[in-house]
Short mmCIF file of C-alpha atoms and ligand atoms in Angstrom, two decimals:
data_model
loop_
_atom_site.label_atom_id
_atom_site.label_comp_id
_atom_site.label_asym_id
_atom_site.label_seq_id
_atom_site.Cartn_x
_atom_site.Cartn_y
_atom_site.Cartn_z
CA UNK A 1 73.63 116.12 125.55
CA UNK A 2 70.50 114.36 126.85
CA UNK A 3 67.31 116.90 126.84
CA UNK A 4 65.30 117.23 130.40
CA UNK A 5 62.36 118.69 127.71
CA UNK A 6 62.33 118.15 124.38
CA UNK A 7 58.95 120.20 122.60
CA UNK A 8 58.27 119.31 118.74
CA UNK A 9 55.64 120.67 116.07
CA UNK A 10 53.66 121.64 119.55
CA UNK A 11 50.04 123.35 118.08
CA UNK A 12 47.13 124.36 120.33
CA UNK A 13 44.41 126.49 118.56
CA UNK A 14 42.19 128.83 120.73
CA UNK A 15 39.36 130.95 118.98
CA UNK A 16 41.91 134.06 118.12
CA UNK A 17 44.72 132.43 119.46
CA UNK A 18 47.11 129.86 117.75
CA UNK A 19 50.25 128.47 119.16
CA UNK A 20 52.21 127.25 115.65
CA UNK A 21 54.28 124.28 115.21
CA UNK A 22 56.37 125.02 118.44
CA UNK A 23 59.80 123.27 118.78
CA UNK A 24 62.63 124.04 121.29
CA UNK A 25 64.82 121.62 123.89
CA UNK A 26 65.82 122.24 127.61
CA UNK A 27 68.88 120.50 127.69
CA UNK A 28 69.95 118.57 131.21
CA UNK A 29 72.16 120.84 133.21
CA UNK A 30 70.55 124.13 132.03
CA UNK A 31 68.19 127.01 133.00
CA UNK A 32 65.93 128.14 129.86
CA UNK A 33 63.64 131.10 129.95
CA UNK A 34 60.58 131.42 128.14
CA UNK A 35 59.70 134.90 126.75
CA UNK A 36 57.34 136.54 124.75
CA UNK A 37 54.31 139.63 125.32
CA UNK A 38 51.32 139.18 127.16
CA UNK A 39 49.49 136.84 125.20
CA UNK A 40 52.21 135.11 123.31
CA UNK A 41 51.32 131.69 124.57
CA UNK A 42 54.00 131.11 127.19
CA UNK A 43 51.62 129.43 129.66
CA UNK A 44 49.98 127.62 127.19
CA UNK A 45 53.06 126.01 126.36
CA UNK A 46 54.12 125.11 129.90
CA UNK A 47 50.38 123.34 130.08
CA UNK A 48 50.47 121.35 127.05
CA UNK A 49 54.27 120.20 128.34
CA UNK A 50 52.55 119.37 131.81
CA UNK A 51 49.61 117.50 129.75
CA UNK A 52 46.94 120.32 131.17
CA UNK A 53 46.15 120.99 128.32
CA UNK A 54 45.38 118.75 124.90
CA UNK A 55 47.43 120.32 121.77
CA UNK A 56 45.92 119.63 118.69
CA UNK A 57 49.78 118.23 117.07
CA UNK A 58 53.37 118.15 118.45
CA UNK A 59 55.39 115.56 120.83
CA UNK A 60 56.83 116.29 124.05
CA UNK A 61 59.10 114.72 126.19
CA UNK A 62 60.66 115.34 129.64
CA UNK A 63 63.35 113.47 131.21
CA UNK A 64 63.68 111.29 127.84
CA UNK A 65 60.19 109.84 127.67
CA UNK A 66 56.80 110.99 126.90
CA UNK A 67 55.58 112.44 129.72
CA UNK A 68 52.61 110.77 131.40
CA UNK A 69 50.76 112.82 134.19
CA UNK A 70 48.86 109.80 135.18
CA UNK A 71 52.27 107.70 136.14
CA UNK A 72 53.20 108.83 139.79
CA UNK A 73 56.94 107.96 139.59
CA UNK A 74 57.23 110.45 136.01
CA UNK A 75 55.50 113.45 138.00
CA UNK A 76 57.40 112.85 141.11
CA UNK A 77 60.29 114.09 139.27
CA UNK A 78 59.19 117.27 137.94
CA UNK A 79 58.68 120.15 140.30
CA UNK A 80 55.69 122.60 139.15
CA UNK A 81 55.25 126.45 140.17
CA UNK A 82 52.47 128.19 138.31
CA UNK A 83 51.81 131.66 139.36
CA UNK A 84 49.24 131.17 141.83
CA UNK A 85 49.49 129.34 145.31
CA UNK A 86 47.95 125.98 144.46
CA UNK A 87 47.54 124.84 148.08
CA UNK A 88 44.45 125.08 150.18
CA UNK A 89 44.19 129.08 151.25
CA UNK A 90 43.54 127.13 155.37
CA UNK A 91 46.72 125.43 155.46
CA UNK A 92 49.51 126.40 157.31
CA UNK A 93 53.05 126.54 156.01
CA UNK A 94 53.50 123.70 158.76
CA UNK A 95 50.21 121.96 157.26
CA UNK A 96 51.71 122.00 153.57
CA UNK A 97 54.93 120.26 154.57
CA UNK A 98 52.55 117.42 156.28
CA UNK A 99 50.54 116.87 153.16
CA UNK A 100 53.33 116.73 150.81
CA UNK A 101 54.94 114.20 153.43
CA UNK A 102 52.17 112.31 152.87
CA UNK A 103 52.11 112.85 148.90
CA UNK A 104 55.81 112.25 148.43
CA UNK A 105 56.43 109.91 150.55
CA UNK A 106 59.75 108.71 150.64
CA UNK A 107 60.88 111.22 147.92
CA UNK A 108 59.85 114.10 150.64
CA UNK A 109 62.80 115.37 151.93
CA UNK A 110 61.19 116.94 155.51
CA UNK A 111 64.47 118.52 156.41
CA UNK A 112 65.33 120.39 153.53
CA UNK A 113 61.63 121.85 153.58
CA UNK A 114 62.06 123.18 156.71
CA UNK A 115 65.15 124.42 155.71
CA UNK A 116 63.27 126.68 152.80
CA UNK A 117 60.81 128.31 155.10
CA UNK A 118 63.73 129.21 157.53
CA UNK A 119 66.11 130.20 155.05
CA UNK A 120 62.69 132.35 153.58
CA UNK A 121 61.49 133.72 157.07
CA UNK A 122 58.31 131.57 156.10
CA UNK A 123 55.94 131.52 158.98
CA UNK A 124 54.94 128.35 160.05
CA UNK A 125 51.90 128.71 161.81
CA UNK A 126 49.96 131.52 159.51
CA UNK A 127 47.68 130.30 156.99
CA UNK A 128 48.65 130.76 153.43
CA UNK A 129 45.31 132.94 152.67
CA UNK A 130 47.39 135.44 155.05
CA UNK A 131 50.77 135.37 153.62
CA UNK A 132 52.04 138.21 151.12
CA UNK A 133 52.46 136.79 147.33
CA UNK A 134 56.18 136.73 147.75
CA UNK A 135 55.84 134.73 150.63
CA UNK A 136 53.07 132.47 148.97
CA UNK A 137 55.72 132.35 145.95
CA UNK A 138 58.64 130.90 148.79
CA UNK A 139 56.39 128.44 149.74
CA UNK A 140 55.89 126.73 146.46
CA UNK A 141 59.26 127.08 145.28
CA UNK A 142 60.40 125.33 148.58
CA UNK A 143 57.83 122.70 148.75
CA UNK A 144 58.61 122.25 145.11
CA UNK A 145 62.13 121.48 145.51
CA UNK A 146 61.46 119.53 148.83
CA UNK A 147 60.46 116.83 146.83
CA UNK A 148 64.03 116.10 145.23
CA UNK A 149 63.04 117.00 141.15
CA UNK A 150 65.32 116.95 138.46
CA UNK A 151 63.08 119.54 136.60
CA UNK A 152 61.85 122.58 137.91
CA UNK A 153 58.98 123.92 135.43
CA UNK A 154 57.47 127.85 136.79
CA UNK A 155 55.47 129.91 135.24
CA UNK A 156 56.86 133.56 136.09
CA UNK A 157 58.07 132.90 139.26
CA UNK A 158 59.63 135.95 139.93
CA UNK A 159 56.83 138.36 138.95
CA UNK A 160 55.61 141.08 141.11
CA UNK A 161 58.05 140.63 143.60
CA UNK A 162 60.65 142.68 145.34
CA UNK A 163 64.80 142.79 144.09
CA UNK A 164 65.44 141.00 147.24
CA UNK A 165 62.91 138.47 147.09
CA UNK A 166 63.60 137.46 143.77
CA UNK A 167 67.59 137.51 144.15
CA UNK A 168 66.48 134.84 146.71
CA UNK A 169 64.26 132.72 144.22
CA UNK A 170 67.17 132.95 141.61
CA UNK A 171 69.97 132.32 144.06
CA UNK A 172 68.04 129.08 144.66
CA UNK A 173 67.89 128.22 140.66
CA UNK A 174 71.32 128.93 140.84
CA UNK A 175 71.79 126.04 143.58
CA UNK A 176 69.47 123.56 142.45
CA UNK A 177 71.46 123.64 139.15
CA UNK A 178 74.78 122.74 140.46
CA UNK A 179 73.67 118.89 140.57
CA UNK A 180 73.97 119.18 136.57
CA UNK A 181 71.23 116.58 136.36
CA UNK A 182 68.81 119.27 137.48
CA UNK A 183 67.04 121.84 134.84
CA UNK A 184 64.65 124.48 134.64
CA UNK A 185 62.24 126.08 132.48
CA UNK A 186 60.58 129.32 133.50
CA UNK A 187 58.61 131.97 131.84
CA UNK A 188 59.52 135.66 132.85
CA UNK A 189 58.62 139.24 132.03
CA UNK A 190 61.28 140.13 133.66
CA UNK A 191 64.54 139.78 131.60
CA UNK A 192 67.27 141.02 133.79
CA UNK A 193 66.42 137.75 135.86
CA UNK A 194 67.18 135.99 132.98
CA UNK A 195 70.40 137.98 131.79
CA UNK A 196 71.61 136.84 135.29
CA UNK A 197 70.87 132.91 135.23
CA UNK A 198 69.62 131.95 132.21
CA UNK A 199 71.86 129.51 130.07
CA UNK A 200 69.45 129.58 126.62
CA UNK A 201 66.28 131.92 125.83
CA UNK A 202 63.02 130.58 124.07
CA UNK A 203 61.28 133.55 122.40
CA UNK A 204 57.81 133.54 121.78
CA UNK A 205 55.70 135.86 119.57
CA UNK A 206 52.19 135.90 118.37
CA UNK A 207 52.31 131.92 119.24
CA UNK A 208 55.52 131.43 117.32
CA UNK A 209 58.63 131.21 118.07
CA UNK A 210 61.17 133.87 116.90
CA UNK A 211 64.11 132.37 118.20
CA UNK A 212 65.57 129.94 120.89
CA UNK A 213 69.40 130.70 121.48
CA UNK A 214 71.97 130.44 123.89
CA UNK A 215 71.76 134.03 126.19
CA UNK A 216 75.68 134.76 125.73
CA UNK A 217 75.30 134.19 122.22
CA UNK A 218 72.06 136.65 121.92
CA UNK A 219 73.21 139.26 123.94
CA UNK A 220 76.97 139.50 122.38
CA UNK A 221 76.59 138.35 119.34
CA UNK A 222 73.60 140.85 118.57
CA UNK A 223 73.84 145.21 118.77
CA UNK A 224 71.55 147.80 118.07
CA UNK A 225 73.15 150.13 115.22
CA UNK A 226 71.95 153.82 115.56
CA UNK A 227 72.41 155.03 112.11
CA UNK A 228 71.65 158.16 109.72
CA UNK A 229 69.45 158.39 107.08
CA UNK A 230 73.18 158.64 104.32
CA UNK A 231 74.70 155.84 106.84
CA UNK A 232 71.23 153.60 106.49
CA UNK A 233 71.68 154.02 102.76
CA UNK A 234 74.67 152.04 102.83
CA UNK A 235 73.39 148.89 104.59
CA UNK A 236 71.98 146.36 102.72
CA UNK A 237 68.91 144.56 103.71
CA UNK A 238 70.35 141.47 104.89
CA UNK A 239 72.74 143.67 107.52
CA UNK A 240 70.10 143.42 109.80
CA UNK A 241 67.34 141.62 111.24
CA UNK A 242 64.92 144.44 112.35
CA UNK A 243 64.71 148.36 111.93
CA UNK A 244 62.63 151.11 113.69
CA UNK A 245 62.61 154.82 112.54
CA UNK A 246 63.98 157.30 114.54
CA UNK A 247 62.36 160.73 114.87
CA UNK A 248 64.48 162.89 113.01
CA UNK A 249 65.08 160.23 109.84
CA UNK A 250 67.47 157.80 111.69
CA UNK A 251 67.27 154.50 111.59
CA UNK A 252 67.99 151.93 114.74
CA UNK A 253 68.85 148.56 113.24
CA UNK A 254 69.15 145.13 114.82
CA UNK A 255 72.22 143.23 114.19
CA UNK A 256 72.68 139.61 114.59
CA UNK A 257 76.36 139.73 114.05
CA UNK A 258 78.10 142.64 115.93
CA UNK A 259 81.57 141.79 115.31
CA UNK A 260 80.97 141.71 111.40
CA UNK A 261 78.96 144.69 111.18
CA UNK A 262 81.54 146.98 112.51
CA UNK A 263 84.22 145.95 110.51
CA UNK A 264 81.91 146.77 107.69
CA UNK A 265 80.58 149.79 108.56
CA UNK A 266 83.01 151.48 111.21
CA UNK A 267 81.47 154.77 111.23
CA UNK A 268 78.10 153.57 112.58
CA UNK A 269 77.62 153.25 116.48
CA UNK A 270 76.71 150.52 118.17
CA UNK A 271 75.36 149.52 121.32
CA UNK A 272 74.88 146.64 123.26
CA UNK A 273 71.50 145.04 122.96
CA UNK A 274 69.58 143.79 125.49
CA UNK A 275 67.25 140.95 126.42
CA UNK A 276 64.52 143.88 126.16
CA UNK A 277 65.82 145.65 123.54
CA UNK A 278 65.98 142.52 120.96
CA UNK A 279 62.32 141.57 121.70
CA UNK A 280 60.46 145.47 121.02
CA UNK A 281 62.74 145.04 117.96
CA UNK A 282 60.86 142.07 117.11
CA UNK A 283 57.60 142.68 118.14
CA UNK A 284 57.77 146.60 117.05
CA UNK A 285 60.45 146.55 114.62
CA UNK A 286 60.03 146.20 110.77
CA UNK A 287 61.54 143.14 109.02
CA UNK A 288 63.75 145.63 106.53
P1 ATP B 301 50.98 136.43 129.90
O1 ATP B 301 52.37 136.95 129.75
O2 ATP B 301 49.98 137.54 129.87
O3 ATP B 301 50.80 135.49 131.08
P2 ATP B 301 51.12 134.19 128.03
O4 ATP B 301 52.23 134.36 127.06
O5 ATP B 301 51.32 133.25 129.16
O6 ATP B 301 50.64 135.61 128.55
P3 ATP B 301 48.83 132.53 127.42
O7 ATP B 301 48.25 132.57 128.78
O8 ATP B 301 49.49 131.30 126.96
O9 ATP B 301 49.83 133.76 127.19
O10 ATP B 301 47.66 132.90 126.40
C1 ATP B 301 47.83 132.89 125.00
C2 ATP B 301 46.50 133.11 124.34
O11 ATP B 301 45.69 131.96 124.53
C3 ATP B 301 45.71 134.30 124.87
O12 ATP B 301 45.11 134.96 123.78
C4 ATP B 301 44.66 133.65 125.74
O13 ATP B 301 43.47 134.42 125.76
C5 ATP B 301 44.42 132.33 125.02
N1 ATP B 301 43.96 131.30 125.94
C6 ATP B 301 44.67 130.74 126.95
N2 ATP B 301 43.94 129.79 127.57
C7 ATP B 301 42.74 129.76 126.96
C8 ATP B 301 41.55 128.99 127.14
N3 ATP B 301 41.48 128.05 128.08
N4 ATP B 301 40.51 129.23 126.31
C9 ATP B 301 40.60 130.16 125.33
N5 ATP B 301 41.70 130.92 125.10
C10 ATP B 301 42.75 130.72 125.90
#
């Protein structure tokens, strides 16, 4: 399957801060979620793939070629959200359509603009230094897609804003993927989003990445095994991926393979693991 992003051996070295030898795809048709703690290097990333920033190694490509910010026609078809409003804070939702028109050009799709701000109760006449951060969050998503892109790249998107606003935003991923040309990369705190529409997660950690896997695959392949301290006895260190004590001399182990643990050891519960759940186990957890 053709790639819309393809990131290899991607480095970018800040003083205490190291994003290390980074590789992951976004393959066409699919909606990828970038994840990681405060700090892990998730909008790094997104700016060395945009060519913001200048990584000290690695090779990207989007829409099979290296991506060149300077060539208009490459851009044009990659929509960009970062997490604040990048238009003028005078412009009105009105105004913004007008200048993209006159960005765009022919690749402006007027109509389907409009569209966005009805569809999102955006008001066309206020200026954006007025409008609430969902609504400032609408506005870029729908002048983002008004431009017809085949890649959609956000950087949390849906943070800070209400169930209903961001059901919205993610019924609108949801759409824009249908044409299965169309893909998305987005960074997110906020995992349910991501348990909902997300076809493969990128992990990030400590500006490395821990794993990048299809969703279905992470959340039911992997469990969380609540064990005793006889029961943890009887597991052997490569049972698991991760383990945190419990209080009372427990142990709650990460497993990768759920189906092959239990046959193994029936006797020991297991839970489903979450999106959540999987990354304090690897950010918290010890290795065994
Ligand atoms: P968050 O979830 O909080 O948005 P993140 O995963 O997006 O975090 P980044 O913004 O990529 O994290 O930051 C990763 C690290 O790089 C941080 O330690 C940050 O201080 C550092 N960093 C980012 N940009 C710069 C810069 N221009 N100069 C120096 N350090 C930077």
């Amino acid at each position: 399957m053709e790639n819309a992003i393809k990131v290899e051996h991607l480095s970018k070295e800040y003083p205490g801060f190291a994003l290390r030898d980074l590789s992951f795809l976004v393959p066409r048709g699919s909606i990828v979620g970038l994840i990681g703690e405060n700090g892990a290097g998730k909008t790094t990333t997104l700016h060395a793939i945009l060519g913001l920033i200048r990584p000290e190694q690695g090779r990207i490509e989007l829409l099979g070629r290296p991506y060149d910010p300077k060539n208009p026609a490459h851009r044009r078809r990659i929509g960009v959200v970062f997490d604040e409003c990048g238009f003028p804070p005078h412009l009105t939702c009105a105004a913004v359509g007008r200048m993209m028109g006159l960005v765009y050009r022919e690749l402006w799709d007027a109509g389907a603009f409009a569209e966005y701000c009805r569809r999102f109760a955006l008001p066309q006449n206020k200026e954006i230094r007025d409008l609430s951060r969902g609504m400032k969050m609408k506005l870029s998503i729908a002048a983002a897609l008004s431009h017809r892109p085949e890649l959609l790249i956000l950087d949390e998107p849906t943070g800070g804003l209400d169930p209903i606003v961001r059901e919205e935003i993610l019924d609108l991923f949801s759409e824009f993927i249908q044409d299965e040309r169309n893909s998305i990369l987005f960074s997110t705190h906020i995992t349910t989003d991501l348990e909902k529409i997300a076809d493969q997660i990128v992990f990030l950690h400590g500006g490395q990445l821990v794993f990048s896997q299809s969703k279905d695959d992470l959340i039911y392949r992997h469990a969380v095994a609540r064990c005793t301290s006889a029961q943890f006895a009887g597991i052997a260190g490569g049972e698991y991926l991760r383990r945190r004590s419990l209080p009372g001399g427990g142990q709650e182990l990460l497993i990768a393979d759920r189906d092959a643990f239990a046959r193994r050891h029936p006797q020991v519960v297991l839970d489903r693991a979450g999106i959540d759940e999987i990354m304090l186990f690897y950010v918290k957890g010890e290795e065994k």
